Coordinates of C-alpha atoms and ligand atoms in Angstrom, one line a residue:
M1 CA 6.0 107.2 -25.1
D2 CA 4.3 110.4 -24.2
N3 CA 3.6 113.3 -26.5
E4 CA 6.1 115.5 -24.8
Q5 CA 9.0 113.2 -25.6
M6 CA 7.8 112.9 -29.1
S7 CA 7.4 116.6 -29.6
G8 CA 11.0 117.1 -28.9
I9 CA 11.8 115.0 -31.9
L10 CA 9.1 115.1 -34.6
S11 CA 6.0 117.1 -34.5
E12 CA 2.6 115.7 -35.3
E13 CA 2.6 117.7 -38.4
D14 CA 6.0 116.2 -39.5
I15 CA 4.7 112.7 -38.9
Q16 CA 1.6 113.3 -41.0
E17 CA 3.7 114.7 -43.7
I18 CA 6.1 111.8 -43.7
K19 CA 3.1 109.4 -44.0
T20 CA 1.5 111.4 -46.9
V21 CA 4.8 111.7 -48.8
L22 CA 6.0 108.2 -48.5
E23 CA 2.7 106.2 -48.6
N24 CA 2.2 103.8 -51.6
K25 CA 5.6 104.5 -53.1
N26 CA 8.7 102.4 -53.8
L27 CA 12.1 103.7 -52.7
A28 CA 12.9 105.4 -56.0
E29 CA 9.6 107.2 -56.1
A30 CA 9.9 108.2 -52.4
I31 CA 13.3 109.7 -53.0
E32 CA 12.0 111.6 -56.0
S33 CA 9.0 113.1 -54.1
V34 CA 11.1 114.1 -51.2
K35 CA 13.6 115.9 -53.6
T36 CA 10.7 117.5 -55.4
I37 CA 9.2 118.9 -52.2
I38 CA 12.6 120.4 -51.2
T39 CA 13.1 121.9 -54.7
N40 CA 9.6 123.4 -54.7
I41 CA 10.0 125.0 -51.3
E42 CA 13.4 126.5 -52.3
N43 CA 12.1 127.9 -55.6
V44 CA 9.0 129.6 -54.5
P45 CA 9.0 133.1 -55.9
L46 CA 8.4 136.0 -53.6
N47 CA 7.8 139.5 -55.0
V48 CA 7.5 142.4 -52.6
A49 CA 6.6 145.9 -53.9
I50 CA 8.0 148.8 -52.0
T51 CA 6.2 152.0 -52.6
G52 CA 5.7 155.5 -51.1
E53 CA 6.7 159.0 -51.6
S54 CA 10.1 159.9 -53.0
G55 CA 12.5 160.3 -50.1
S56 CA 10.5 158.2 -47.6
G57 CA 13.2 155.5 -47.5
K58 CA 12.2 152.9 -50.1
S59 CA 15.7 152.3 -51.5
T60 CA 17.2 152.3 -48.0
F61 CA 14.6 149.7 -46.8
I62 CA 15.5 147.5 -49.8
N63 CA 19.2 147.6 -48.9
V64 CA 18.8 146.9 -45.2
I65 CA 16.3 144.1 -45.8
R66 CA 18.8 142.5 -48.2
S67 CA 21.5 142.7 -45.5
L68 CA 23.6 145.2 -47.4
N69 CA 25.6 146.9 -44.8
T70 CA 26.0 150.2 -46.6
D71 CA 24.3 151.9 -49.4
E72 CA 27.6 151.8 -51.3
E73 CA 27.9 148.1 -51.5
E74 CA 27.8 146.5 -55.0
G75 CA 24.2 145.9 -56.1
A76 CA 22.8 148.3 -53.6
A77 CA 19.8 150.4 -54.4
I78 CA 20.9 154.0 -54.8
T79 CA 19.5 156.1 -52.0
G80 CA 18.9 159.8 -51.6
V81 CA 18.0 160.3 -55.3
V82 CA 14.7 161.3 -56.8
E83 CA 13.3 158.6 -59.1
T84 CA 12.7 159.7 -62.7
T85 CA 11.2 156.6 -64.3
M86 CA 7.9 154.8 -63.9
E87 CA 9.6 151.4 -64.1
P88 CA 9.8 149.3 -61.0
T89 CA 13.3 148.1 -60.4
P90 CA 13.8 144.6 -59.0
F91 CA 16.5 143.8 -56.4
S92 CA 17.1 140.1 -55.8
H93 CA 18.0 138.8 -52.4
L94 CA 21.8 138.2 -52.4
K95 CA 21.4 134.4 -51.7
Y96 CA 17.8 133.7 -52.9
K97 CA 17.5 135.1 -56.4
N98 CA 13.8 134.3 -56.6
V99 CA 13.1 136.6 -53.6
K100 CA 12.7 140.1 -55.2
F101 CA 12.1 143.5 -53.6
W102 CA 10.8 145.9 -56.2
D103 CA 11.7 149.5 -55.8
L104 CA 8.6 151.3 -57.2
P105 CA 8.7 154.9 -58.5
G106 CA 7.7 157.4 -55.9
I107 CA 4.0 158.2 -55.7
G108 CA 3.5 161.8 -57.0
T109 CA 2.4 164.7 -54.9
A110 CA -0.2 166.6 -56.7
N111 CA -2.7 164.9 -59.1
F112 CA -1.8 161.4 -57.9
K113 CA -4.0 158.8 -59.5
A114 CA -3.5 155.7 -57.4
A115 CA -5.3 153.3 -59.8
D116 CA -3.3 154.5 -62.8
Y117 CA -0.1 154.2 -60.8
L118 CA -0.8 150.6 -59.8
E119 CA -1.6 149.7 -63.4
K120 CA 1.7 151.2 -64.5
V121 CA 3.8 149.3 -62.0
H122 CA 2.0 146.0 -62.9
F123 CA 0.4 145.5 -59.5
S124 CA -0.7 142.0 -60.1
Q125 CA 2.8 140.5 -60.0
Y126 CA 3.4 141.3 -56.4
D127 CA 2.7 139.1 -53.4
F128 CA 2.1 142.2 -51.2
F129 CA 2.9 145.9 -50.9
I130 CA 4.9 147.8 -48.4
I131 CA 3.9 151.5 -48.3
I132 CA 6.6 153.6 -46.6
A133 CA 5.9 157.0 -45.3
S134 CA 8.2 159.3 -43.4
E135 CA 7.0 162.4 -41.6
R136 CA 3.3 163.3 -41.9
F137 CA 0.5 161.0 -43.1
K138 CA -0.9 162.3 -46.3
E139 CA -4.1 162.0 -48.5
N140 CA -2.1 160.2 -51.1
H141 CA -1.2 157.4 -48.7
I142 CA -4.9 156.7 -48.2
H143 CA -5.6 156.8 -52.0
L144 CA -2.8 154.3 -52.6
A145 CA -3.9 152.0 -49.7
Q146 CA -7.5 152.1 -51.0
A147 CA -6.5 151.3 -54.5
I148 CA -4.3 148.3 -53.3
H149 CA -7.1 147.1 -51.1
S150 CA -9.7 147.3 -53.9
M151 CA -7.4 145.2 -56.1
N152 CA -7.4 142.5 -53.5
K153 CA -3.8 142.9 -52.6
K154 CA -2.4 143.3 -49.1
F155 CA -0.4 146.2 -47.9
Y156 CA 1.7 146.8 -44.8
F157 CA 2.4 150.4 -43.7
I158 CA 5.8 151.4 -42.5
R159 CA 6.3 154.7 -40.9
S160 CA 10.0 155.3 -41.3
K161 CA 12.5 157.7 -39.8
V162 CA 11.1 157.5 -36.3
D163 CA 14.6 157.9 -35.0
V164 CA 14.4 161.5 -36.3
D165 CA 11.0 162.1 -34.6
L166 CA 12.3 160.7 -31.4
E167 CA 15.5 162.8 -31.5
S168 CA 13.8 166.1 -32.1
S169 CA 11.1 165.4 -29.5
R170 CA 13.7 164.4 -27.0
K171 CA 15.5 167.8 -27.5
R172 CA 12.3 169.8 -27.3
R173 CA 10.6 168.1 -24.4
N174 CA 13.5 166.8 -22.4
K175 CA 11.8 165.9 -19.1
S176 CA 8.4 164.9 -20.3
F177 CA 9.8 162.9 -23.1
N178 CA 8.5 159.3 -23.3
E179 CA 9.7 157.2 -26.2
E180 CA 6.9 154.6 -26.1
E181 CA 4.2 157.2 -25.8
M182 CA 5.5 159.0 -28.8
L183 CA 5.8 155.9 -30.9
Q184 CA 2.3 154.9 -30.0
Q185 CA 1.0 158.3 -31.0
I186 CA 2.6 157.9 -34.5
R187 CA 1.2 154.4 -34.9
V188 CA -2.3 155.4 -33.8
N189 CA -2.3 158.4 -36.1
C190 CA -1.5 156.3 -39.1
I191 CA -4.0 153.5 -38.1
I192 CA -6.9 156.0 -37.6
S193 CA -6.2 157.7 -40.9
L194 CA -6.1 154.4 -42.8
R195 CA -9.1 153.0 -41.0
D196 CA -11.1 156.1 -41.9
G197 CA -10.1 155.5 -45.5
G198 CA -12.0 152.2 -45.3
V199 CA -9.2 149.7 -45.9
G200 CA -10.0 147.2 -43.2
E201 CA -7.8 146.8 -40.2
P202 CA -4.4 148.2 -41.3
H203 CA -1.0 146.9 -40.2
V204 CA 1.3 149.8 -39.2
F205 CA 4.9 149.5 -38.1
V206 CA 7.1 152.3 -36.9
L207 CA 10.8 151.8 -37.9
S208 CA 14.1 153.4 -38.2
L209 CA 15.8 152.1 -41.3
M210 CA 19.1 153.2 -39.8
D211 CA 18.5 150.7 -37.0
L212 CA 16.2 148.1 -38.4
Q213 CA 16.2 145.7 -35.5
K214 CA 14.6 148.3 -33.2
Y215 CA 10.9 149.3 -32.6
D216 CA 8.4 147.3 -34.6
F217 CA 10.7 145.1 -36.6
N218 CA 9.9 141.9 -34.7
R219 CA 6.2 142.6 -34.8
M220 CA 6.4 143.2 -38.5
Q221 CA 8.2 139.9 -39.1
N222 CA 5.5 138.1 -37.0
T223 CA 2.7 139.7 -38.9
L224 CA 4.1 139.0 -42.3
E225 CA 4.9 135.4 -41.3
E226 CA 1.3 134.9 -40.1
E227 CA -0.3 136.5 -43.1
L228 CA 1.8 135.0 -45.9
P229 CA 0.5 131.8 -47.5
R230 CA 2.1 128.8 -46.0
H231 CA 4.2 127.9 -49.1
K232 CA 5.8 131.4 -49.1
R233 CA 6.8 131.5 -45.5
H234 CA 10.0 129.4 -45.9
M235 CA 11.7 131.7 -48.3
F236 CA 10.4 134.8 -46.6
L237 CA 11.9 133.9 -43.3
L238 CA 15.2 132.7 -44.8
S239 CA 15.6 136.0 -46.6
L240 CA 15.4 138.2 -43.5
P241 CA 18.6 139.7 -42.2
N242 CA 20.1 138.1 -39.1
I243 CA 19.6 141.1 -36.9
T244 CA 17.6 139.8 -34.0
L245 CA 17.5 136.6 -31.9
Q246 CA 13.9 136.2 -33.0
V247 CA 14.9 136.1 -36.7
L248 CA 17.5 133.4 -35.9
E249 CA 15.0 131.4 -34.0
R250 CA 12.4 131.5 -36.8
K251 CA 15.0 130.4 -39.3
R252 CA 15.9 127.4 -37.1
K253 CA 12.3 126.4 -36.8
I254 CA 11.6 126.6 -40.5
L255 CA 14.8 124.7 -41.4
N256 CA 13.8 122.0 -38.9
K257 CA 10.9 121.2 -41.1
L258 CA 13.2 120.1 -43.8
N259 CA 15.4 117.9 -41.6
W260 CA 13.4 114.7 -41.8
K261 CA 13.6 115.0 -45.6
W262 CA 17.4 115.4 -45.6
A263 CA 17.6 112.5 -43.1
F264 CA 15.5 110.4 -45.3
L265 CA 17.7 111.1 -48.4
F266 CA 20.8 110.5 -46.3
S267 CA 19.6 107.1 -45.0
A268 CA 18.1 106.1 -48.4
Y269 CA 21.4 106.6 -50.1
S270 CA 23.7 105.5 -47.3
T271 CA 23.7 101.7 -48.1
A272 CA 24.1 102.0 -51.9
N273 CA 26.1 105.2 -52.3
H274 CA 28.0 106.1 -49.1
T275 CA 29.8 109.1 -50.6
K276 CA 26.7 110.7 -52.1
A277 CA 24.9 110.2 -48.8
Y278 CA 27.6 112.1 -46.9
E279 CA 27.7 114.8 -49.6
I280 CA 24.0 115.5 -48.9
L281 CA 24.6 116.1 -45.2
Q282 CA 27.7 118.1 -46.0
D283 CA 25.8 120.4 -48.3
V284 CA 23.0 120.9 -45.9
L285 CA 25.3 121.7 -43.0
K286 CA 27.2 124.2 -45.1
N287 CA 24.1 125.8 -46.2
H288 CA 22.8 126.1 -42.6
L289 CA 26.1 127.6 -41.5
N290 CA 25.7 130.2 -44.3
I291 CA 22.1 131.0 -43.4
F292 CA 23.2 131.7 -39.8
G293 CA 26.1 133.8 -41.0
L294 CA 28.7 131.4 -39.5
D295 CA 30.7 130.6 -42.7
N296 CA 34.0 132.4 -43.3
N297 CA 32.7 134.9 -45.8
S298 CA 29.8 136.0 -43.7
L299 CA 32.1 136.4 -40.7
I300 CA 34.5 138.5 -42.7
R301 CA 31.6 140.8 -43.8
L302 CA 30.4 141.1 -40.2
S303 CA 33.9 141.9 -38.9
N304 CA 34.2 144.6 -41.5
T305 CA 30.8 146.1 -40.7
F306 CA 31.5 146.4 -37.0
G307 CA 35.2 146.9 -37.2
K308 CA 35.9 143.8 -35.1
D309 CA 38.7 141.3 -35.3
I310 CA 37.4 138.2 -37.0
N311 CA 39.2 136.0 -34.4
D312 CA 37.2 137.7 -31.7
L313 CA 34.0 136.8 -33.4
K314 CA 35.2 133.2 -34.0
S315 CA 36.2 132.9 -30.3
V316 CA 32.5 132.6 -29.3
I317 CA 31.7 129.9 -31.8
K318 CA 31.3 126.4 -30.3
S319 CA 29.8 124.1 -32.9
P320 CA 32.4 121.8 -34.4
F321 CA 30.8 122.2 -37.8
A322 CA 31.5 125.9 -37.7
S323 CA 35.1 125.7 -36.5
T324 CA 36.5 122.8 -38.5
E325 CA 36.1 121.5 -42.0
I326 CA 32.9 119.6 -42.5
N327 CA 34.1 116.2 -43.7
Q328 CA 32.8 112.7 -43.5
E329 CA 34.7 111.9 -40.3
L330 CA 33.4 114.8 -38.4
I331 CA 29.8 114.1 -39.5
Q332 CA 30.2 110.5 -38.5
R333 CA 31.4 111.6 -35.1
Q334 CA 28.5 114.0 -34.6
L335 CA 26.0 111.3 -35.8
T336 CA 26.4 109.3 -32.6
K337 CA 26.9 112.2 -30.3
N338 CA 23.5 113.5 -29.4
V339 CA 21.4 110.4 -29.6
A340 CA 21.8 109.6 -25.9
K341 CA 20.3 112.9 -25.0
Y342 CA 16.9 111.7 -26.1
R343 CA 15.3 109.4 -23.7
I344 CA 13.3 107.6 -26.3
S345 CA 14.8 104.7 -28.1
F346 CA 14.8 104.6 -31.8
E347 CA 12.5 101.6 -31.8
N348 CA 9.9 103.7 -30.1
F349 CA 10.6 106.5 -32.5
L350 CA 10.0 104.1 -35.4
S351 CA 6.7 102.8 -33.9
Y352 CA 5.4 106.3 -34.5
I353 CA 6.5 106.3 -38.1
P354 CA 6.8 102.6 -39.1
I355 CA 6.7 103.6 -42.7
I356 CA 10.3 104.7 -42.5
G357 CA 11.2 101.1 -41.7
D358 CA 9.7 100.0 -45.0
F359 CA 12.2 102.0 -46.9
I360 CA 15.3 102.2 -44.8
T361 CA 17.0 99.0 -43.7
E362 CA 19.2 100.8 -41.3
S363 CA 16.5 102.8 -39.6
A364 CA 18.9 104.0 -36.9
T365 CA 20.6 106.0 -39.6
F366 CA 17.5 108.0 -40.2
F367 CA 17.0 108.5 -36.5
R368 CA 20.6 109.6 -35.9
S369 CA 20.9 111.9 -38.9
Y370 CA 17.6 113.6 -38.1
I371 CA 18.7 114.3 -34.5
M372 CA 22.1 115.4 -35.7
L373 CA 20.6 118.0 -38.0
C374 CA 18.2 119.3 -35.4
E375 CA 20.9 119.5 -32.8
S376 CA 23.3 121.3 -35.1
L377 CA 20.7 123.9 -35.9
K378 CA 20.3 124.6 -32.2
D379 CA 24.1 125.0 -31.9
F380 CA 24.2 127.3 -34.9
L381 CA 21.4 129.4 -33.4
E382 CA 23.4 129.8 -30.2
D383 CA 26.6 130.5 -32.0
A384 CA 25.0 133.1 -34.3
S385 CA 23.4 134.8 -31.5
N386 CA 26.7 135.0 -29.6
V387 CA 28.6 136.2 -32.6
L388 CA 26.0 138.9 -33.2
Q389 CA 26.3 140.0 -29.6
K390 CA 30.1 140.0 -29.8
A391 CA 30.0 142.1 -33.0
M392 CA 27.8 144.7 -31.4
E393 CA 29.7 144.8 -28.1
D394 CA 30.9 148.3 -27.2
S395 CA 30.0 149.6 -30.7
T396 CA 28.1 152.8 -30.9
Ligands
LIG1 N1 17.4 159.0 -40.0 C1 16.8 158.2 -40.9 N2 17.1 158.5 -42.3 C2 16.5 157.7 -43.2 C3 15.6 156.6 -42.8 N3 15.2 156.0 -44.0 C4 15.8 156.7 -45.0 N4 16.6 157.7 -44.5 C5 17.3 158.6 -45.4 O1 16.4 159.4 -46.2 C6 16.9 159.6 -47.4 C7 16.0 159.1 -48.5 O2 16.0 157.7 -48.5 P1 15.8 156.9 -49.8 O3 15.9 155.4 -49.4 O4 16.7 157.3 -50.9 O5 14.3 157.2 -50.2 P2 13.5 156.8 -51.5 O6 13.5 158.0 -52.4 O7 12.1 156.5 -51.0 O8 14.1 155.7 -52.2 C8 18.3 159.0 -47.5 O9 19.3 160.0 -47.2 C9 18.3 158.0 -46.3 O10 19.6 157.8 -45.8 C10 15.4 156.4 -41.4 O11 14.6 155.5 -41.0 N5 16.0 157.2 -40.5
LIG2 MG1 14.9 155.5 -54.1

């Protein structure tokens, strides 16, 4: 079997991981360690500090990054108000409570002492900082960036409200207006100012918080993903709002890494406790549907936000898991469906990871469930992307 065939199924990294996790264990120990890995990944805390001047868009950013569709939704950070306390306010992700975005008090204008400010907001508890600035770049932004840098923390700089800049420039210049040129000017201006402040090579993103998916959103997501420590990536990616195809694709990839673990648990249980085995897959599939916004509640929210009929949204969904109840029968049917698509036989597959055969008597069960989970994620990605397109169709 060549590498290309193999890479369509399990990556070299997955195979190494399987070996490391399962080696020298009995079945009970292997199950425990697979479960522990999953729990640890899902419980990683992520604390993101959002700072900047009052009015720059901190609270708005916190709402949009948590997929709140309006600032009036329950649990939303209140926008358009001047902060009066020095206490940072945490806002948990709606689904992942250990992912928290901290609304920090606005940095003052006159007499701003960045080091004191950072002490007061307990800087050490954050994984990284996002500094938001609207309009002009100011001295205080440099002071803040320098202080964060000197405390060995990372910061990312968002220049917000570029929709406003673009609009007013479009009106003034009309013919000579060039959107990309203007955005580049804003980026370069921020980068040069920060570089001159001696904070290394700064990361600057221009965004409109009214239209988060535009401008530098994808680039920001890539940068954060690359820079975050490995163990934090999973939760970071899952907590992003499903607003671009790229976000959906990243979610699929990161969830794929857990699939061999679910398949292992499913096949390990399937001989002794059939019901429990199917419950595992059922829960995973439901969770994946929810992550891709394809469960009923997510679809209702989406249809409300865009003022679309929910049945119109549902009409573009093809995955059987998204359109009918996920029961044992359906899962069984799907388990055999996609195997033929893969040219390799499962004996070959096993020769790459013989260790699986030491644990699982019905090795084909592992092979089938693994493929089923990967294939269903591909379907969910496609469905989610079509639903998103449908929702935004003709809307202004
Ligand atoms: N047009 C536009 N308005 C924004 C943007 N970001 C924030 N705002 C508005 O700016 C005002 C201040 O935002 P807010 O989030 O309360 O700022 P905070 O004081 O930093 O928390 C609010 O009226 C927001 O709706 C943006 O990117 N574009
Ligand atoms: Mg605020």
